[in-house]
mmCIF file of C-alpha atoms in Angstrom:
data_model
loop_
_atom_site.group_PDB
_atom_site.id
_atom_site.type_symbol
_atom_site.label_atom_id
_atom_site.label_comp_id
_atom_site.label_asym_id
_atom_site.label_seq_id
_atom_site.Cartn_x
_atom_site.Cartn_y
_atom_site.Cartn_z
ATOM 1 C CA MET A 1 37.125 27.113 -0.061
ATOM 2 C CA ARG A 2 35.842 26.933 -3.458
ATOM 3 C CA LYS A 3 37.784 24.236 -4.182
ATOM 4 C CA LEU A 4 36.295 22.368 -1.210
ATOM 5 C CA TYR A 5 32.676 23.517 -2.764
ATOM 6 C CA PHE A 6 33.991 21.982 -6.016
ATOM 7 C CA VAL A 7 34.599 18.741 -4.477
ATOM 8 C CA VAL A 8 31.220 18.405 -2.959
ATOM 9 C CA ALA A 9 29.147 19.403 -5.922
ATOM 10 C CA MET A 10 31.401 17.045 -7.718
ATOM 11 C CA LEU A 11 30.206 14.258 -5.090
ATOM 12 C CA VAL A 12 26.860 14.986 -5.125
ATOM 13 C CA MET A 13 26.414 14.789 -9.032
ATOM 14 C CA SER A 14 28.478 11.783 -8.476
ATOM 15 C CA VAL A 15 25.557 9.933 -6.587
ATOM 16 C CA VAL A 16 22.919 11.180 -8.817
ATOM 17 C CA MET A 17 24.469 9.977 -11.969
ATOM 18 C CA LEU A 18 24.951 6.636 -10.104
ATOM 19 C CA ALA A 19 20.942 6.663 -9.128
ATOM 20 C CA GLY A 20 20.333 7.393 -12.952
ATOM 21 C CA GLY A 21 19.766 10.985 -12.718
ATOM 22 C CA ASN A 22 17.127 10.224 -10.160
ATOM 23 C CA LYS A 23 16.340 12.932 -7.648
ATOM 24 C CA PRO A 24 16.249 12.891 -3.781
ATOM 25 C CA LEU A 25 12.532 11.470 -2.529
ATOM 26 C CA ARG A 26 10.369 10.809 0.120
ATOM 27 C CA VAL A 27 7.749 8.394 0.275
ATOM 28 C CA VAL A 28 5.522 8.174 2.764
ATOM 29 C CA VAL A 29 3.339 4.905 3.225
ATOM 30 C CA LEU A 30 0.178 6.001 4.964
ATOM 31 C CA GLY A 31 -3.107 3.924 6.529
ATOM 32 C CA ASP A 32 -4.246 1.588 8.491
ATOM 33 C CA ASP A 33 -4.453 -1.961 7.221
ATOM 34 C CA PRO A 34 -3.548 -4.503 9.933
ATOM 35 C CA MET A 35 -0.786 -6.087 7.225
ATOM 36 C CA MET A 36 0.687 -2.696 6.283
ATOM 37 C CA VAL A 37 2.652 -2.129 9.769
ATOM 38 C CA SER A 38 4.145 -4.854 11.766
ATOM 39 C CA ASP A 39 2.829 -5.536 15.220
ATOM 40 C CA GLU A 40 5.265 -7.531 17.569
ATOM 41 C CA SER A 41 2.491 -8.741 19.900
ATOM 42 C CA ALA A 42 0.980 -10.780 17.608
ATOM 43 C CA GLY A 43 4.177 -11.725 15.805
ATOM 44 C CA SER A 44 3.166 -10.235 12.649
ATOM 45 C CA VAL A 45 5.360 -8.299 9.878
ATOM 46 C CA GLY A 46 4.008 -5.377 8.231
ATOM 47 C CA TYR A 47 4.657 -5.201 4.235
ATOM 48 C CA ALA A 48 4.937 -1.505 3.951
ATOM 49 C CA THR A 49 8.221 -1.983 6.421
ATOM 50 C CA LEU A 50 10.002 -4.032 3.785
ATOM 51 C CA LEU A 51 9.359 -1.818 0.736
ATOM 52 C CA GLN A 52 12.666 0.296 1.439
ATOM 53 C CA PRO A 53 14.806 -2.183 -0.174
ATOM 54 C CA LEU A 54 12.927 -2.125 -3.175
ATOM 55 C CA PHE A 55 13.566 1.512 -4.389
ATOM 56 C CA ASP A 56 16.769 3.182 -5.251
ATOM 57 C CA GLU A 57 19.142 4.996 -2.928
ATOM 58 C CA LEU A 58 17.899 8.247 -2.924
ATOM 59 C CA VAL A 59 14.364 7.181 -2.185
ATOM 60 C CA THR A 60 13.265 7.218 1.383
ATOM 61 C CA VAL A 61 10.057 5.763 2.572
ATOM 62 C CA GLU A 62 8.524 5.908 5.780
ATOM 63 C CA VAL A 63 5.404 4.331 7.302
ATOM 64 C CA HIS A 64 3.142 5.938 9.271
ATOM 65 C CA ALA A 65 0.095 3.994 10.550
ATOM 66 C CA SER A 66 -3.223 6.015 10.975
ATOM 67 C CA ALA A 67 -6.720 5.144 12.589
ATOM 68 C CA THR A 68 -8.161 8.753 11.345
ATOM 69 C CA LEU A 69 -11.974 8.721 10.522
ATOM 70 C CA LEU A 70 -12.705 9.959 7.334
ATOM 71 C CA PRO A 71 -13.682 12.118 5.423
ATOM 72 C CA ASN A 72 -14.221 13.930 8.720
ATOM 73 C CA ASP A 73 -10.468 15.261 8.650
ATOM 74 C CA PRO A 74 -8.703 14.023 5.449
ATOM 75 C CA ALA A 75 -5.764 16.277 5.763
ATOM 76 C CA ALA A 76 -4.982 14.722 9.196
ATOM 77 C CA LEU A 77 -4.051 11.382 7.446
ATOM 78 C CA LEU A 78 -1.561 13.325 5.157
ATOM 79 C CA GLU A 79 0.016 15.190 7.999
ATOM 80 C CA PRO A 80 3.457 13.256 7.969
ATOM 81 C CA ALA A 81 3.550 14.182 4.242
ATOM 82 C CA LYS A 82 5.272 17.569 2.930
ATOM 83 C CA LYS A 83 5.271 19.349 -0.279
ATOM 84 C CA GLY A 84 6.856 16.962 -3.352
ATOM 85 C CA ASP A 85 6.584 13.648 -1.206
ATOM 86 C CA VAL A 86 4.482 10.631 -2.727
ATOM 87 C CA ALA A 87 2.112 9.537 -0.463
ATOM 88 C CA MET A 88 1.190 5.232 -0.972
ATOM 89 C CA ILE A 89 -2.223 5.399 0.793
ATOM 90 C CA CYS A 90 -3.740 2.159 2.056
ATOM 91 C CA LYS A 91 -6.789 3.220 3.999
ATOM 92 C CA ARG A 92 -9.791 1.152 4.797
ATOM 93 C CA PRO A 93 -13.083 2.077 4.657
ATOM 94 C CA VAL A 94 -15.093 3.856 6.871
ATOM 95 C CA GLU A 95 -18.662 3.126 6.676
ATOM 96 C CA ALA A 96 -21.501 6.297 7.249
ATOM 97 C CA GLU A 97 -24.756 6.819 6.492
ATOM 98 C CA ALA A 98 -25.781 9.010 4.005
ATOM 99 C CA GLU A 99 -29.060 9.885 2.359
ATOM 100 C CA ASP A 100 -29.302 8.375 -1.283
ATOM 101 C CA LYS A 101 -26.217 7.735 -1.395
ATOM 102 C CA THR A 102 -24.641 3.896 -2.007
ATOM 103 C CA MET A 103 -21.957 2.475 0.374
ATOM 104 C CA ALA A 104 -19.627 2.809 -2.678
ATOM 105 C CA ASP A 105 -20.480 6.277 -3.141
ATOM 106 C CA VAL A 106 -19.846 7.241 0.423
ATOM 107 C CA TYR A 107 -16.566 5.745 -0.003
ATOM 108 C CA LEU A 108 -15.418 7.509 -3.065
ATOM 109 C CA ASP A 109 -16.457 10.785 -1.279
ATOM 110 C CA GLN A 110 -14.127 9.881 1.569
ATOM 111 C CA LEU A 111 -11.063 9.229 -1.471
ATOM 112 C CA LEU A 112 -11.927 12.397 -3.435
ATOM 113 C CA ALA A 113 -11.682 14.382 0.395
ATOM 114 C CA ILE A 114 -8.292 13.078 0.663
ATOM 115 C CA SER A 115 -7.236 13.530 -2.803
ATOM 116 C CA HIS A 116 -8.290 17.102 -2.800
ATOM 117 C CA ALA A 117 -6.249 17.976 0.466
ATOM 118 C CA ALA A 118 -3.121 16.303 -1.376
ATOM 119 C CA LYS A 119 -3.411 18.669 -3.931
ATOM 120 C CA LYS A 120 -3.536 21.288 -1.887
ATOM 121 C CA LYS A 121 -0.545 20.289 0.013
ATOM 122 C CA GLY A 122 1.351 19.598 -2.884
ATOM 123 C CA VAL A 123 1.616 15.952 -2.424
ATOM 124 C CA LYS A 124 1.545 13.122 -5.062
ATOM 125 C CA ILE A 125 -0.674 9.860 -4.259
ATOM 126 C CA VAL A 126 0.073 6.072 -5.052
ATOM 127 C CA TRP A 127 -3.563 4.388 -4.117
ATOM 128 C CA MET A 128 -3.158 0.869 -2.767
ATOM 129 C CA THR A 129 -6.084 -1.115 -2.172
ATOM 130 C CA PRO A 130 -6.291 -2.912 1.263
ATOM 131 C CA ALA A 131 -4.274 -6.131 1.472
ATOM 132 C CA CYS A 132 -6.455 -9.560 0.814
ATOM 133 C CA VAL A 133 -6.968 -11.498 3.848
ATOM 134 C CA ARG A 134 -6.454 -15.327 3.320
ATOM 135 C CA TYR A 135 -9.665 -16.950 3.471
ATOM 136 C CA PHE A 136 -10.193 -20.354 1.692
ATOM 137 C CA THR A 137 -13.442 -22.176 1.924
ATOM 138 C CA ALA A 138 -13.965 -25.691 2.851
ATOM 139 C CA ASP A 139 -13.320 -26.401 -0.887
ATOM 140 C CA SER A 140 -10.095 -24.673 -0.721
ATOM 141 C CA VAL A 141 -11.042 -21.864 -2.589
ATOM 142 C CA GLN A 142 -9.829 -18.200 -1.763
ATOM 143 C CA VAL A 143 -12.933 -15.732 -1.423
ATOM 144 C CA HIS A 144 -12.215 -12.089 -1.793
ATOM 145 C CA ARG A 145 -13.393 -10.516 1.898
ATOM 146 C CA GLN A 146 -12.910 -6.636 1.335
ATOM 147 C CA GLY A 147 -16.737 -5.554 -0.117
ATOM 148 C CA VAL A 148 -16.898 -2.993 -2.490
ATOM 149 C CA TYR A 149 -14.039 -0.973 -1.307
ATOM 150 C CA PRO A 150 -11.135 -1.996 -3.378
ATOM 151 C CA GLU A 151 -13.340 -1.804 -6.624
ATOM 152 C CA VAL A 152 -14.192 1.815 -5.535
ATOM 153 C CA VAL A 153 -10.317 2.342 -5.429
ATOM 154 C CA ARG A 154 -9.796 1.047 -8.918
ATOM 155 C CA ARG A 155 -12.757 3.024 -10.646
ATOM 156 C CA LEU A 156 -11.137 6.143 -9.016
ATOM 157 C CA CYS A 157 -7.738 5.631 -10.307
ATOM 158 C CA LYS A 158 -9.130 4.551 -13.653
ATOM 159 C CA ARG A 159 -11.370 7.524 -14.231
ATOM 160 C CA ASP A 160 -8.753 10.096 -12.604
ATOM 161 C CA PHE A 161 -5.694 8.671 -14.127
ATOM 162 C CA VAL A 162 -4.092 8.207 -10.908
ATOM 163 C CA SER A 163 -1.440 5.835 -9.853
ATOM 164 C CA LEU A 164 -2.464 2.187 -8.414
ATOM 165 C CA VAL A 165 -1.198 -0.447 -6.454
ATOM 166 C CA ASP A 166 -3.835 -3.365 -6.606
ATOM 167 C CA VAL A 167 -2.609 -5.267 -3.383
ATOM 168 C CA GLU A 168 -6.076 -6.863 -2.807
ATOM 169 C CA GLN A 169 -5.841 -8.192 -5.966
ATOM 170 C CA LEU A 170 -2.220 -9.099 -6.418
ATOM 171 C CA MET A 171 -2.440 -10.938 -2.760
ATOM 172 C CA PHE A 172 -5.858 -12.356 -4.049
ATOM 173 C CA ASP A 173 -4.016 -14.091 -7.412
ATOM 174 C CA TRP A 174 -1.256 -15.053 -5.542
ATOM 175 C CA LEU A 175 -3.061 -16.938 -2.705
ATOM 176 C CA LYS A 176 -5.322 -18.881 -5.620
ATOM 177 C CA GLU A 177 -2.205 -20.117 -7.099
ATOM 178 C CA THR A 178 -0.265 -21.045 -3.732
ATOM 179 C CA GLY A 179 -3.266 -23.063 -2.318
ATOM 180 C CA VAL A 180 -4.042 -23.351 1.273
ATOM 181 C CA GLU A 181 -1.441 -25.554 2.546
ATOM 182 C CA ALA A 182 1.686 -23.586 0.890
ATOM 183 C CA SER A 183 -0.003 -20.357 2.012
ATOM 184 C CA ALA A 184 0.151 -21.126 5.728
ATOM 185 C CA GLU A 185 3.627 -19.919 6.068
ATOM 186 C CA ALA A 186 2.744 -16.458 5.142
ATOM 187 C CA PHE A 187 0.225 -15.589 7.629
ATOM 188 C CA VAL A 188 0.210 -15.871 11.225
ATOM 189 C CA PRO A 189 -1.597 -18.726 12.545
ATOM 190 C CA VAL A 190 -5.206 -17.960 13.768
ATOM 191 C CA GLN A 191 -6.192 -19.226 17.269
ATOM 192 C CA PRO A 192 -9.563 -20.585 17.454
ATOM 193 C CA ALA A 193 -11.889 -19.536 19.841
ATOM 194 C CA SER A 194 -12.680 -23.555 20.240
ATOM 195 C CA ALA A 195 -11.630 -27.083 18.838
ATOM 196 C CA VAL A 196 -14.796 -26.867 16.795
ATOM 197 C CA PHE A 197 -13.266 -23.638 14.990
ATOM 198 C CA ALA A 198 -9.742 -25.335 14.495
ATOM 199 C CA GLU A 199 -10.128 -26.501 11.138
ATOM 200 C CA LYS A 200 -11.575 -22.913 9.470
ATOM 201 C CA ALA A 201 -8.952 -21.028 11.092
ATOM 202 C CA ALA A 202 -6.413 -23.327 9.461
ATOM 203 C CA ARG A 203 -7.552 -22.121 6.378
ATOM 204 C CA GLU A 204 -7.839 -18.022 7.363
ATOM 205 C CA GLY A 205 -5.375 -15.325 7.935
ATOM 206 C CA ASN A 206 -4.949 -11.594 8.557
ATOM 207 C CA LEU A 207 -1.703 -11.050 9.822
ATOM 208 C CA LEU A 208 1.641 -11.602 7.691
ATOM 209 C CA THR A 209 4.847 -13.734 9.006
ATOM 210 C CA GLU A 210 8.112 -12.043 7.754
ATOM 211 C CA ALA A 211 7.985 -14.372 4.960
ATOM 212 C CA GLY A 212 4.658 -13.276 3.809
ATOM 213 C CA ALA A 213 5.534 -9.641 4.377
ATOM 214 C CA GLN A 214 8.436 -9.968 2.048
ATOM 215 C CA LYS A 215 6.222 -11.498 -0.516
ATOM 216 C CA VAL A 216 3.872 -9.106 -0.442
ATOM 217 C CA ALA A 217 6.403 -6.384 -0.704
ATOM 218 C CA ALA A 218 8.061 -7.789 -3.607
ATOM 219 C CA LEU A 219 4.645 -8.351 -5.722
ATOM 220 C CA ILE A 220 3.941 -4.650 -4.903
ATOM 221 C CA GLY A 221 7.786 -3.544 -6.218
ATOM 222 C CA GLU A 222 6.969 -5.761 -9.256
ATOM 223 C CA ALA A 223 3.702 -4.190 -9.927
ATOM 224 C CA ILE A 224 5.006 -0.685 -9.794
ATOM 225 C CA PHE A 225 7.744 -1.514 -11.809
ATOM 226 C CA LYS A 226 5.655 -2.865 -14.657
ATOM 227 C CA ASP A 227 3.000 -0.317 -14.402
ATOM 228 C CA LYS A 228 5.173 2.642 -16.463
ATOM 229 C CA LYS A 229 2.309 5.372 -15.837
ATOM 230 C CA ASN A 230 2.788 4.814 -11.984
ATOM 231 C CA ILE A 231 4.996 7.985 -10.733
ATOM 232 C CA LEU A 232 7.326 5.604 -8.704
ATOM 233 C CA SER A 233 8.293 3.141 -11.821
ATOM 234 C CA LYS A 234 11.498 4.522 -12.901
ATOM 235 C CA ARG A 235 12.472 4.417 -9.250
ATOM 236 C CA ILE A 236 12.257 0.729 -8.247
ATOM 237 C CA ARG A 237 15.747 -1.279 -8.283
ATOM 238 C CA GLN A 238 16.119 -3.530 -11.408
#
């Protein structure tokens, strides 16, 4: 029996050594960004569903979509995460009225509520900004469409030295470089309400095709690997 235990222990040690000394880790992707999860009825593929192959073999990635309103119950968003997990959070903002506060401050309060709940639960956070929608003007200029929220996330991460994957900026730069026509295959075609809006619809998109999801996942993996301060950087396959 002791010999069996020894063999099992050696096998476990071998796996750990092959993984570069890394330990098993569960990464839980949480949020409600439409481009994060797949929608079969719309023919779209979520980028979060393609993150698993980016990490080493001891990392398990789980994706949980949530439409929880915040900051009403920030802990509810983190319900799928357990102590020791890393939560990659891509939450869209919830507009709310607040006296003597700008909308940016309202958003910041929501993020801080999630951060506080995660700390109490023993969950580490990697924030993600919402995906950048494809929105080219008639002059073929890609435009930011997520308002002030992404900047609030950036500000929080910079202030509190928290890991960030700036999906919105990564996608914006990629769309800007790729252009209107070449980027079309990465997005599910928008069905115009009438022929009058057909030209405008051809320049837009807010759901990813499989090719688009693969591209966004690759951008995320590259960004995590390059950011040595990101707590997941060493877990990306090289």
